[in-house]
Amino acid sequence: MSLSNEEIAKIVAEQTKFTEEEVLGDLDHWELYEMSDEVMVDEITAQHRWMTDKRLVLRFGERFLEVEFSQGSTEMQDGYEPDMEVREVFPKVVEKTIYTTKRG
């Protein structure tokens, strides 16, 4: 379930030097990206003819926000204002097995 703008502003303000009013002033994925302490994940999740779906995981102090949004794939969509879904997420360490060809 996506966080409300007020919930996002509260988390960011608690963990950074920004006030809730500053966060709410122009709340979009680029502003969150700029306000974050670190970008943990920045990936494309889907590619369409006109839009690219992206996922960011941003660190704000000890808290992490996942931001999912779409952005225009061409200059014709430059003015497009995407909806964004924001959720609080938590790091989890997992073991992963991969398969490779035998060397030598």
CSV table of N, CA and C in Angstrom, one decimal, residues 8-99:
chain,number,residue,atom,x,y,z
A,8,ILE,N,5.1,10.3,3.7
A,8,ILE,CA,6.4,10.4,3.1
A,8,ILE,C,7.2,11.6,3.7
A,9,ALA,N,6.5,12.7,3.8
A,9,ALA,CA,7.2,13.9,4.3
A,9,ALA,C,7.6,13.7,5.7
A,10,LYS,N,6.8,13.1,6.5
A,10,LYS,CA,7.2,12.8,7.9
A,10,LYS,C,8.5,12.0,8.0
A,11,ILE,N,8.5,10.9,7.3
A,11,ILE,CA,9.7,10.0,7.3
A,11,ILE,C,10.9,10.7,6.8
A,12,VAL,N,10.8,11.5,5.7
A,12,VAL,CA,12.0,12.2,5.2
A,12,VAL,C,12.4,13.3,6.2
A,13,ALA,N,11.5,14.0,6.7
A,13,ALA,CA,11.8,15.1,7.7
A,13,ALA,C,12.5,14.5,8.9
A,14,GLU,N,12.0,13.4,9.4
A,14,GLU,CA,12.6,12.8,10.6
A,14,GLU,C,14.1,12.3,10.4
A,15,GLN,N,14.4,12.0,9.2
A,15,GLN,CA,15.7,11.4,8.9
A,15,GLN,C,16.7,12.3,8.2
A,16,THR,N,16.2,13.5,7.8
A,16,THR,CA,17.1,14.4,7.1
A,16,THR,C,17.0,15.8,7.7
A,17,LYS,N,17.7,16.8,7.0
A,17,LYS,CA,17.6,18.2,7.5
A,17,LYS,C,16.4,18.9,6.9
A,18,PHE,N,15.6,18.3,6.0
A,18,PHE,CA,14.5,18.9,5.4
A,18,PHE,C,13.3,19.0,6.3
A,19,THR,N,12.5,20.0,6.2
A,19,THR,CA,11.2,20.1,7.0
A,19,THR,C,10.1,19.4,6.2
A,20,GLU,N,9.0,19.0,6.9
A,20,GLU,CA,7.9,18.4,6.2
A,20,GLU,C,7.4,19.4,5.1
A,21,GLU,N,7.4,20.7,5.4
A,21,GLU,CA,6.9,21.6,4.4
A,21,GLU,C,7.7,21.6,3.1
A,22,GLU,N,9.1,21.5,3.3
A,22,GLU,CA,10.0,21.5,2.2
A,22,GLU,C,9.8,20.2,1.3
A,23,VAL,N,9.5,19.1,2.0
A,23,VAL,CA,9.3,17.9,1.3
A,23,VAL,C,8.0,17.9,0.5
A,24,LEU,N,7.0,18.4,1.2
A,24,LEU,CA,5.7,18.5,0.5
A,24,LEU,C,5.6,19.5,-0.6
A,25,GLY,N,6.5,20.5,-0.6
A,25,GLY,CA,6.5,21.6,-1.6
A,25,GLY,C,6.5,21.2,-3.0
A,26,ASP,N,7.3,20.2,-3.3
A,26,ASP,CA,7.4,19.7,-4.7
A,26,ASP,C,7.7,18.2,-4.7
A,27,LEU,N,6.8,17.5,-4.1
A,27,LEU,CA,7.0,16.1,-3.9
A,27,LEU,C,6.9,15.3,-5.2
A,28,ASP,N,8.0,14.8,-5.7
A,28,ASP,CA,8.0,13.9,-6.9
A,28,ASP,C,9.3,13.0,-6.7
A,29,HIS,N,9.4,12.1,-7.7
A,29,HIS,CA,10.5,11.1,-7.5
A,29,HIS,C,11.9,11.8,-7.6
A,30,TRP,N,12.0,12.8,-8.4
A,30,TRP,CA,13.3,13.5,-8.5
A,30,TRP,C,13.7,14.2,-7.2
A,31,GLU,N,12.7,14.9,-6.6
A,31,GLU,CA,13.0,15.5,-5.3
A,31,GLU,C,13.4,14.5,-4.2
A,32,LEU,N,12.7,13.4,-4.1
A,32,LEU,CA,13.0,12.4,-3.2
A,32,LEU,C,14.5,11.8,-3.5
A,33,TYR,N,14.8,11.6,-4.7
A,33,TYR,CA,16.1,11.2,-5.2
A,33,TYR,C,17.2,12.2,-4.6
A,34,GLU,N,16.9,13.5,-4.8
A,34,GLU,CA,17.9,14.5,-4.4
A,34,GLU,C,18.0,14.6,-2.9
A,35,MET,N,16.9,14.4,-2.2
A,35,MET,CA,16.9,14.5,-0.7
A,35,MET,C,17.5,13.3,0.0
A,36,SER,N,17.6,12.2,-0.7
A,36,SER,CA,18.0,10.9,-0.1
A,36,SER,C,19.5,10.9,0.3
A,37,ASP,N,19.8,10.1,1.3
A,37,ASP,CA,21.2,10.0,1.7
A,37,ASP,C,22.0,9.1,0.7
A,38,GLU,N,21.3,8.1,0.1
A,38,GLU,CA,21.9,7.1,-0.8
A,38,GLU,C,20.9,6.4,-1.6
A,39,VAL,N,21.2,6.2,-2.9
A,39,VAL,CA,20.4,5.4,-3.8
A,39,VAL,C,20.8,4.0,-3.7
A,40,MET,N,19.9,3.1,-3.2
A,40,MET,CA,20.3,1.7,-3.0
A,40,MET,C,20.0,0.9,-4.3
A,41,VAL,N,18.9,1.2,-5.0
A,41,VAL,CA,18.5,0.6,-6.2
A,41,VAL,C,17.9,1.6,-7.1
A,42,ASP,N,18.4,1.5,-8.4
A,42,ASP,CA,17.8,2.3,-9.5
A,42,ASP,C,17.8,1.4,-10.7
A,43,GLU,N,16.5,0.9,-11.0
A,43,GLU,CA,16.4,-0.1,-12.0
A,43,GLU,C,15.2,0.2,-12.9
A,44,ILE,N,15.3,-0.2,-14.1
A,44,ILE,CA,14.1,-0.2,-15.1
A,44,ILE,C,13.4,-1.5,-14.8
A,45,THR,N,12.1,-1.4,-14.6
A,45,THR,CA,11.3,-2.7,-14.4
A,45,THR,C,10.5,-3.1,-15.6
A,46,ALA,N,10.2,-2.1,-16.5
A,46,ALA,CA,9.5,-2.4,-17.8
A,46,ALA,C,9.8,-1.3,-18.8
A,47,GLN,N,9.8,-1.7,-20.0
A,47,GLN,CA,10.0,-0.8,-21.1
A,47,GLN,C,8.9,-0.9,-22.1
A,48,HIS,N,8.2,0.2,-22.4
A,48,HIS,CA,7.1,0.3,-23.3
A,48,HIS,C,7.5,1.3,-24.4
A,49,ARG,N,6.7,1.3,-25.4
A,49,ARG,CA,7.0,2.2,-26.5
A,49,ARG,C,7.2,3.7,-26.1
A,50,TRP,N,6.3,4.1,-25.3
A,50,TRP,CA,6.3,5.6,-24.9
A,50,TRP,C,6.7,5.8,-23.4
A,51,MET,N,6.7,4.8,-22.6
A,51,MET,CA,7.0,4.9,-21.2
A,51,MET,C,8.0,3.9,-20.7
A,52,THR,N,8.8,4.3,-19.7
A,52,THR,CA,9.7,3.4,-19.0
A,52,THR,C,9.3,3.4,-17.5
A,53,ASP,N,9.1,2.2,-17.0
A,53,ASP,CA,8.7,2.0,-15.6
A,53,ASP,C,10.0,1.8,-14.8
A,54,LYS,N,10.1,2.6,-13.7
A,54,LYS,CA,11.4,2.5,-12.9
A,54,LYS,C,11.1,2.3,-11.5
A,55,ARG,N,12.1,1.8,-10.8
A,55,ARG,CA,12.0,1.5,-9.3
A,55,ARG,C,13.3,2.0,-8.7
A,56,LEU,N,13.1,2.8,-7.6
A,56,LEU,CA,14.2,3.3,-6.8
A,56,LEU,C,14.0,2.8,-5.4
A,57,VAL,N,15.1,2.5,-4.7
A,57,VAL,CA,15.0,2.3,-3.3
A,57,VAL,C,16.0,3.4,-2.7
A,58,LEU,N,15.5,4.3,-1.9
A,58,LEU,CA,16.3,5.4,-1.4
A,58,LEU,C,16.4,5.3,0.1
A,59,ARG,N,17.6,5.6,0.6
A,59,ARG,CA,17.9,5.6,2.0
A,59,ARG,C,17.8,7.0,2.6
A,60,PHE,N,17.0,7.1,3.7
A,60,PHE,CA,16.9,8.3,4.4
A,60,PHE,C,17.3,8.0,5.9
A,61,GLY,N,18.5,8.2,6.2
A,61,GLY,CA,19.0,7.8,7.6
A,61,GLY,C,18.9,6.3,7.7
A,62,GLU,N,18.1,5.8,8.6
A,62,GLU,CA,17.9,4.4,8.9
A,62,GLU,C,16.7,3.8,8.2
A,63,ARG,N,16.0,4.6,7.4
A,63,ARG,CA,14.8,4.2,6.8
A,63,ARG,C,14.9,4.2,5.3
A,64,PHE,N,14.1,3.3,4.6
A,64,PHE,CA,14.2,3.1,3.2
A,64,PHE,C,12.9,3.2,2.5
A,65,LEU,N,12.8,4.0,1.4
A,65,LEU,CA,11.6,4.1,0.7
A,65,LEU,C,11.8,3.6,-0.7
A,66,GLU,N,10.8,2.8,-1.1
A,66,GLU,CA,10.8,2.3,-2.5
A,66,GLU,C,9.8,3.2,-3.3
A,67,VAL,N,10.3,3.7,-4.4
A,67,VAL,CA,9.5,4.6,-5.3
A,67,VAL,C,9.4,4.0,-6.7
A,68,GLU,N,8.2,3.7,-7.1
A,68,GLU,CA,7.9,3.2,-8.4
A,68,GLU,C,7.1,4.2,-9.2
A,69,PHE,N,7.6,4.5,-10.5
A,69,PHE,CA,7.0,5.5,-11.3
A,69,PHE,C,7.3,5.2,-12.8
A,70,SER,N,6.6,5.9,-13.6
A,70,SER,CA,6.8,5.8,-15.1
A,70,SER,C,7.3,7.1,-15.6
A,71,GLN,N,8.2,7.1,-16.5
A,71,GLN,CA,8.7,8.3,-17.2
A,71,GLN,C,8.7,8.2,-18.7
A,72,GLY,N,8.6,9.3,-19.4
A,72,GLY,CA,8.5,9.3,-20.8
A,72,GLY,C,9.8,8.7,-21.4
A,73,SER,N,9.6,7.9,-22.5
A,73,SER,CA,10.8,7.2,-23.1
A,73,SER,C,11.3,8.1,-24.2
A,74,THR,N,10.6,9.1,-24.6
A,74,THR,CA,11.1,10.0,-25.7
A,74,THR,C,10.9,11.5,-25.3
A,75,GLU,N,11.5,12.4,-26.0
A,75,GLU,CA,11.4,13.8,-25.7
A,75,GLU,C,9.9,14.3,-25.8
A,76,MET,N,9.1,13.6,-26.5
A,76,MET,CA,7.7,14.0,-26.6
A,76,MET,C,6.9,13.8,-25.3
A,77,GLN,N,7.4,13.1,-24.3
A,77,GLN,CA,6.8,12.9,-23.0
A,77,GLN,C,7.5,13.6,-21.9
A,78,ASP,N,8.3,14.6,-22.3
A,78,ASP,CA,9.1,15.3,-21.3
A,78,ASP,C,8.2,16.0,-20.2
A,79,GLY,N,7.1,16.5,-20.6
A,79,GLY,CA,6.2,17.2,-19.6
A,79,GLY,C,5.3,16.3,-18.8
A,80,TYR,N,5.4,15.0,-19.1
A,80,TYR,CA,4.5,14.0,-18.4
A,80,TYR,C,4.8,14.0,-16.9
A,81,GLU,N,3.8,14.1,-16.1
A,81,GLU,CA,3.9,14.1,-14.6
A,81,GLU,C,3.4,12.7,-14.1
A,82,PRO,N,4.3,11.8,-13.8
A,82,PRO,CA,3.9,10.4,-13.5
A,82,PRO,C,3.3,10.3,-12.1
A,83,ASP,N,2.4,9.4,-11.9
A,83,ASP,CA,2.0,9.0,-10.6
A,83,ASP,C,3.1,8.2,-10.0
A,84,MET,N,3.3,8.3,-8.7
A,84,MET,CA,4.3,7.4,-8.1
A,84,MET,C,3.7,6.7,-6.9
A,85,GLU,N,4.2,5.5,-6.7
A,85,GLU,CA,3.8,4.7,-5.6
A,85,GLU,C,5.1,4.7,-4.7
A,86,VAL,N,4.8,5.0,-3.4
A,86,VAL,CA,5.9,5.0,-2.4
A,86,VAL,C,5.6,4.1,-1.3
A,87,ARG,N,6.5,3.2,-0.9
A,87,ARG,CA,6.3,2.3,0.2
A,87,ARG,C,7.5,2.3,1.0
A,88,GLU,N,7.4,2.1,2.3
A,88,GLU,CA,8.6,1.8,3.2
A,88,GLU,C,9.0,0.4,3.0
A,89,VAL,N,10.3,0.2,2.8
A,89,VAL,CA,10.8,-1.2,2.7
A,89,VAL,C,11.9,-1.4,3.7
A,90,PHE,N,12.3,-2.6,3.9
A,90,PHE,CA,13.4,-3.0,4.8
A,90,PHE,C,14.4,-3.9,4.2
A,91,PRO,N,15.7,-3.7,4.5
A,91,PRO,CA,16.7,-4.5,3.9
A,91,PRO,C,16.6,-6.0,4.4
A,92,LYS,N,16.8,-6.9,3.5
A,92,LYS,CA,16.8,-8.3,3.9
A,92,LYS,C,18.0,-9.0,3.1
A,93,VAL,N,18.9,-9.7,3.9
A,93,VAL,CA,20.0,-10.4,3.2
A,93,VAL,C,19.5,-11.8,2.9
A,94,VAL,N,19.7,-12.2,1.6
A,94,VAL,CA,19.4,-13.5,1.1
A,94,VAL,C,20.6,-14.1,0.4
A,95,GLU,N,20.6,-15.5,0.5
A,95,GLU,CA,21.6,-16.2,-0.2
A,95,GLU,C,21.1,-16.5,-1.6
A,96,LYS,N,22.0,-16.4,-2.6
A,96,LYS,CA,21.5,-16.6,-4.0
A,96,LYS,C,22.5,-17.6,-4.7
A,97,THR,N,21.9,-18.6,-5.4
A,97,THR,CA,22.7,-19.5,-6.2
A,97,THR,C,22.6,-19.1,-7.6
A,98,ILE,N,23.8,-19.0,-8.3
A,98,ILE,CA,23.8,-18.7,-9.8
A,98,ILE,C,24.4,-19.9,-10.5
A,99,TYR,N,24.2,-20.0,-11.8
A,99,TYR,CA,24.7,-21.1,-12.6
A,99,TYR,C,25.6,-20.5,-13.7
